[in-house]
Amino acid sequence: MALSVSDQLTQLDAARQLVLADSALYPQIVQGILPIVGANARLELRRWGADFLAETFASPVLALQEKERLSIGVLQTLRELLEQPTQDENVVKSVIQAAASIYGLVLRSIIANPHDSSTWDRMAAIKSNIFRKWDTASGGIRICCIKFVQRVVQVQTPGVIADPRRSEQNEVSLALVPRDHPLIPPSRLEPEALGLLDRLLNVFHEETSDAILVNATLNCLGTLIRTRPNAANRIMTTILSFNPLKQPTSPMTPRMKVQIKSLERTTRTMLLNVLRRNENGPFAGRIRQYVDRLAQARFEMSDEGSRKRALPSEPTDGLDNAKRMRLGAELPGRLEPPPLPPGPVSHAQLFTLTGDRGLTSFDVTQLPIDLVVRITLPMLHRIEQSALDSAVNAVRSRYNGLKNAQGAQGQVVPQALGDDEEDYEPNFEPTEEQVLNQTNNQPPEDPLPLPPDLARGPFKLAQPPPLTAEETEQIGKGTISRVFGMMSVLDDSSTTKRQRPGLNRLAGSNYDRDAWMTVITRLATRASAGLDEDGSDDEEQEDSKGAVAKQNPTLSLSDGIRETLWKFIIEDFRSRISIAISWLNEEWFNDRIQLRDHEQQKRGKKRPPRQNYDKWMLKVLDSILPFLDAKDKVLIRFLSEIPALDEKVVDRVKGLARDPERVTLAANALYYLVIVRPPVRDICADALEDLWRNYEDARAAAGKLLRKIRPALFDEDKPNKPPTHVLPADIKSPPLSESKEGLPSASATGEGVPPTANAIAAAV
């Protein structure tokens, strides 16, 4: 038994609710409803199907790839709905909206499949049908046609390619179409788009244009201005020459007034949105002038309408004076306050200026205070100044008269307080503060002279007590924690594009996170410079009496900053590796300066100052090595930018080869150091050779790189011959130095010889 139309609509609505709840069901539902809502279906079903297809392809939850696949299957159904002899306006509008949504998807599919001519023929037939309806259909259909034309112009003009490698993520435009495409050559699509744009802009030049169509065109042009800079010049020139307040030739009717107001508001809103997106664009000045002229013209039109309104022939408050006299009407005269009653006068009677018994008997205290305020303030704004002055003068004359009449008797004005307040006699008891004020105002009976030591002089605040070492350390730790806590709210300067200032830059001049990190690193490295003159490297040291003396609080504060800075870097070392490099450069520089000053001024008197670079550099390296993966580039950057390297660092890098997954990382890091850091070239080459000889998993990776730097090892006549340049174990290689442009001179000591193969094998 066939279902009725109402039952079918109920089932279709249930299917729509399913896809709204789960977008993954769109493909099944769309394929299932196409036979039901085709061109031969009932009108109600066709309306539902057209609305559902328009909603489907405009839905943001449906994936772009799924939309592209579904758009090919619905083209024939949309074409049949448009080509029906008897067409319904609602069906046609929904079909045109769906066609506007799928036009770009179909074009993307044709770009990927240049020989799919049947699909493009169906899309071209739909496009031609919509163009024919553009000028002859009703207003609602023409608005949908304008949206479709805007989409065609946007797709068939060149756009911006964000990522040439990911074409599926770029906006569909003429820039994606190959020049030799057999179905849609750019030489044919672009002229068609420009012609459609001119036809779209022609609505601003017509003498008689429908305001609704002009508003629809303005709303569509905003998208073209934003996404197609090549067409923005032509569009803006046309809009800036359009006058939405142009007076029509026919008589002005209320409908025309509403249309003109709507045109002016839409034009002004669109131009202000364009100006807000690019306030320094080429049309910014012209847009501001146009908006100002539009506001002035709108004001003149409203002012002209107010001037044309005729004044009333008679007074609005009643009859004129002559007619009032004949009819016996009393002329409104000046309001005179009623005289005061004889006897005592209360406050209410003193300020009452009306004789209306209803107003005088009303108890105002029954009203809430907020209501009284809302009533009083508007009345004070609307009252005439002359009436207010007259009322104030009347109250003033009453008060002066009562004061003169009762002044001789010593009575208080006003005297009476009303029937309910006659028995009120407050007991006044002065407070202690009032008594003290009265006492202070009286002159002293027997003033005593001030002693000489209490004579007036400059006031000096006493010095605060000195802080102990524990208090100093505690306050310093609190300051460090607050500074590092502020790092989380500051923007990372590396995420914003900045201009490189070069070598003449000032450290910490931008007040961003990098500036604060510069301050912190220099506090850690330079704040305690010269304070460890005892040269002690221990946390605690014994004095001559055997007691244990605590560490210098300033040195402890510097070590606390270093410890906190180390923890801050390790929390996210990949994004904060630049902070670690800057800090270690400061440590290395400070160590060299302190060592130089010690050699120049205190030679032989004190022990050398404590060196912090090696300790913290190895600590940072040991902390990040366990978390590196095979494709991590942080290690190479760290090793190439720190100021000094030695065999301890090389041994730790070589230890990565114990993990088979990180053998390539260790070999590439050592090879990179061989290339870019000549002072440690021999040490790193020896490490590579050791990997090649003693690490089975690293033999292939190390051998490939070792052939480039020591090809003699692979000669057939010298198999596995140990290198001849290795120094004996008891000979120390002299310190080497390297320099890098823009950085201080870096020293890579290279002291000692790398461990032997047997020792490494035993360690592994």
GROMACS .gro file of N, CA and C in nm, residues 66-126:
model
  183
   66GLU      N    1   3.324   1.499   0.128
   66GLU     CA    2   3.196   1.432   0.116
   66GLU      C    3   3.097   1.516   0.036
   67LYS      N    4   3.101   1.648   0.054
   67LYS     CA    5   3.015   1.735  -0.026
   67LYS      C    6   3.049   1.725  -0.175
   68GLU      N    7   3.180   1.721  -0.205
   68GLU     CA    8   3.221   1.711  -0.345
   68GLU      C    9   3.172   1.581  -0.407
   69ARG      N   10   3.176   1.472  -0.333
   69ARG     CA   11   3.131   1.344  -0.387
   69ARG      C   12   2.979   1.342  -0.406
   70LEU      N   13   2.905   1.402  -0.311
   70LEU     CA   14   2.760   1.404  -0.322
   70LEU      C   15   2.711   1.499  -0.430
   71SER      N   16   2.787   1.608  -0.456
   71SER     CA   17   2.742   1.707  -0.554
   71SER      C   18   2.731   1.647  -0.694
   72ILE      N   19   2.817   1.551  -0.728
   72ILE     CA   20   2.810   1.490  -0.860
   72ILE      C   21   2.681   1.411  -0.876
   73GLY      N   22   2.633   1.349  -0.769
   73GLY     CA   23   2.514   1.266  -0.778
   73GLY      C   24   2.383   1.341  -0.783
   74VAL      N   25   2.381   1.467  -0.735
   74VAL     CA   26   2.255   1.543  -0.730
   74VAL      C   27   2.240   1.636  -0.849
   75LEU      N   28   2.338   1.644  -0.937
   75LEU     CA   29   2.330   1.739  -1.048
   75LEU      C   30   2.210   1.710  -1.138
   76GLN      N   31   2.188   1.584  -1.173
   76GLN     CA   32   2.078   1.550  -1.263
   76GLN      C   33   1.943   1.582  -1.201
   77THR      N   34   1.930   1.558  -1.071
   77THR     CA   35   1.803   1.591  -1.004
   77THR      C   36   1.778   1.741  -1.003
   78LEU      N   37   1.880   1.820  -0.974
   78LEU     CA   38   1.865   1.966  -0.976
   78LEU      C   39   1.831   2.016  -1.116
   79ARG      N   40   1.892   1.957  -1.216
   79ARG     CA   41   1.863   2.000  -1.354
   79ARG      C   42   1.718   1.971  -1.392
   80GLU      N   43   1.669   1.855  -1.354
   80GLU     CA   44   1.530   1.819  -1.387
   80GLU      C   45   1.431   1.908  -1.312
   81LEU      N   46   1.461   1.944  -1.189
   81LEU     CA   47   1.372   2.033  -1.114
   81LEU      C   48   1.366   2.172  -1.176
   82LEU      N   49   1.478   2.219  -1.233
   82LEU     CA   50   1.480   2.351  -1.295
   82LEU      C   51   1.411   2.353  -1.431
   83GLU      N   52   1.414   2.244  -1.502
   83GLU     CA   53   1.362   2.241  -1.639
   83GLU      C   54   1.218   2.194  -1.647
   84GLN      N   55   1.148   2.187  -1.537
   84GLN     CA   56   1.008   2.147  -1.539
   84GLN      C   57   0.922   2.255  -1.605
   85PRO      N   58   0.821   2.219  -1.681
   85PRO     CA   59   0.735   2.321  -1.744
   85PRO      C   60   0.659   2.405  -1.642
   86THR      N   61   0.600   2.338  -1.546
   86THR     CA   62   0.528   2.410  -1.439
   86THR      C   63   0.619   2.413  -1.316
   87GLN      N   64   0.668   2.529  -1.285
   87GLN     CA   65   0.767   2.543  -1.178
   87GLN      C   66   0.706   2.615  -1.059
   88ASP      N   67   0.747   2.573  -0.943
   88ASP     CA   68   0.707   2.636  -0.818
   88ASP      C   69   0.820   2.729  -0.772
   89GLU      N   70   0.783   2.847  -0.723
   89GLU     CA   71   0.884   2.946  -0.687
   89GLU      C   72   0.971   2.898  -0.572
   90ASN      N   73   0.915   2.833  -0.473
   90ASN     CA   74   0.994   2.786  -0.360
   90ASN      C   75   1.093   2.678  -0.403
   91VAL      N   76   1.051   2.589  -0.494
   91VAL     CA   77   1.141   2.485  -0.542
   91VAL      C   78   1.256   2.547  -0.620
   92VAL      N   79   1.225   2.642  -0.708
   92VAL     CA   80   1.330   2.704  -0.790
   92VAL      C   81   1.431   2.779  -0.702
   93LYS      N   82   1.384   2.852  -0.602
   93LYS     CA   83   1.477   2.925  -0.514
   93LYS      C   84   1.570   2.829  -0.439
   94SER      N   85   1.517   2.721  -0.387
   94SER     CA   86   1.602   2.626  -0.314
   94SER      C   87   1.700   2.557  -0.407
   95VAL      N   88   1.658   2.526  -0.530
   95VAL     CA   89   1.749   2.462  -0.626
   95VAL      C   90   1.862   2.555  -0.663
   96ILE      N   91   1.833   2.683  -0.684
   96ILE     CA   92   1.938   2.779  -0.718
   96ILE      C   93   2.035   2.796  -0.602
   97GLN      N   94   1.985   2.797  -0.479
   97GLN     CA   95   2.075   2.806  -0.364
   97GLN      C   96   2.165   2.682  -0.354
   98ALA      N   97   2.110   2.565  -0.381
   98ALA     CA   98   2.193   2.444  -0.380
   98ALA      C   99   2.296   2.448  -0.492
   99ALA      N  100   2.257   2.499  -0.609
   99ALA     CA  101   2.352   2.510  -0.720
   99ALA      C  102   2.464   2.607  -0.687
  100ALA      N  103   2.434   2.716  -0.617
  100ALA     CA  104   2.540   2.809  -0.576
  100ALA      C  105   2.638   2.744  -0.480
  101SER      N  106   2.589   2.653  -0.396
  101SER     CA  107   2.679   2.587  -0.300
  101SER      C  108   2.767   2.482  -0.366
  102ILE      N  109   2.716   2.414  -0.470
  102ILE     CA  110   2.792   2.303  -0.528
  102ILE      C  111   2.872   2.344  -0.650
  103TYR      N  112   2.860   2.470  -0.696
  103TYR     CA  113   2.931   2.507  -0.820
  103TYR      C  114   3.082   2.494  -0.802
  104GLY      N  115   3.135   2.544  -0.692
  104GLY     CA  116   3.278   2.533  -0.668
  104GLY      C  117   3.322   2.389  -0.648
  105LEU      N  118   3.236   2.307  -0.585
  105LEU     CA  119   3.271   2.166  -0.565
  105LEU      C  120   3.278   2.092  -0.698
  106VAL      N  121   3.184   2.121  -0.787
  106VAL     CA  122   3.186   2.056  -0.918
  106VAL      C  123   3.309   2.100  -0.997
  107LEU      N  124   3.344   2.227  -0.989
  107LEU     CA  125   3.462   2.275  -1.061
  107LEU      C  126   3.589   2.209  -1.008
  108ARG      N  127   3.598   2.189  -0.877
  108ARG     CA  128   3.715   2.119  -0.821
  108ARG      C  129   3.721   1.975  -0.872
  109SER      N  130   3.605   1.911  -0.883
  109SER     CA  131   3.603   1.774  -0.935
  109SER      C  132   3.644   1.770  -1.082
  110ILE      N  133   3.602   1.868  -1.161
  110ILE     CA  134   3.639   1.872  -1.303
  110ILE      C  135   3.789   1.899  -1.318
  111ILE      N  136   3.848   1.979  -1.229
  111ILE     CA  137   3.992   2.003  -1.234
  111ILE      C  138   4.068   1.872  -1.213
  112ALA      N  139   4.020   1.789  -1.120
  112ALA     CA  140   4.087   1.662  -1.094
  112ALA      C  141   4.055   1.557  -1.199
  113ASN      N  142   3.940   1.569  -1.267
  113ASN     CA  143   3.900   1.472  -1.370
  113ASN      C  144   3.872   1.548  -1.499
  114PRO      N  145   3.973   1.579  -1.576
  114PRO     CA  146   3.954   1.667  -1.694
  114PRO      C  147   3.873   1.604  -1.806
  115HIS      N  148   3.844   1.475  -1.803
  115HIS     CA  149   3.771   1.410  -1.910
  115HIS      C  150   3.627   1.375  -1.871
  116ASP      N  151   3.580   1.425  -1.758
  116ASP     CA  152   3.443   1.400  -1.714
  116ASP      C  153   3.352   1.506  -1.776
  117SER      N  154   3.326   1.492  -1.903
  117SER     CA  155   3.250   1.594  -1.976
  117SER      C  156   3.102   1.589  -1.940
  118SER      N  157   3.047   1.472  -1.906
  118SER     CA  158   2.904   1.464  -1.875
  118SER      C  159   2.868   1.545  -1.751
  119THR      N  160   2.953   1.538  -1.650
  119THR     CA  161   2.927   1.617  -1.529
  119THR      C  162   2.930   1.766  -1.558
  120TRP      N  163   3.029   1.810  -1.635
  120TRP     CA  164   3.038   1.954  -1.665
  120TRP      C  165   2.922   1.999  -1.755
  121ASP      N  166   2.872   1.912  -1.845
  121ASP     CA  167   2.758   1.949  -1.928
  121ASP      C  168   2.634   1.970  -1.843
  122ARG      N  169   2.612   1.885  -1.744
  122ARG     CA  170   2.497   1.905  -1.656
  122ARG      C  171   2.510   2.035  -1.577
  123MET      N  172   2.632   2.064  -1.527
  123MET     CA  173   2.650   2.189  -1.452
  123MET      C  174   2.634   2.311  -1.542
  124ALA      N  175   2.682   2.302  -1.666
  124ALA     CA  176   2.667   2.414  -1.759
  124ALA      C  177   2.520   2.437  -1.795
  125ALA      N  178   2.440   2.328  -1.808
  125ALA     CA  179   2.298   2.344  -1.836
  125ALA      C  180   2.226   2.412  -1.720
  126ILE      N  181   2.261   2.375  -1.598
  126ILE     CA  182   2.201   2.441  -1.481
  126ILE      C  183   2.239   2.588  -1.477
   0.00000   0.00000   0.00000
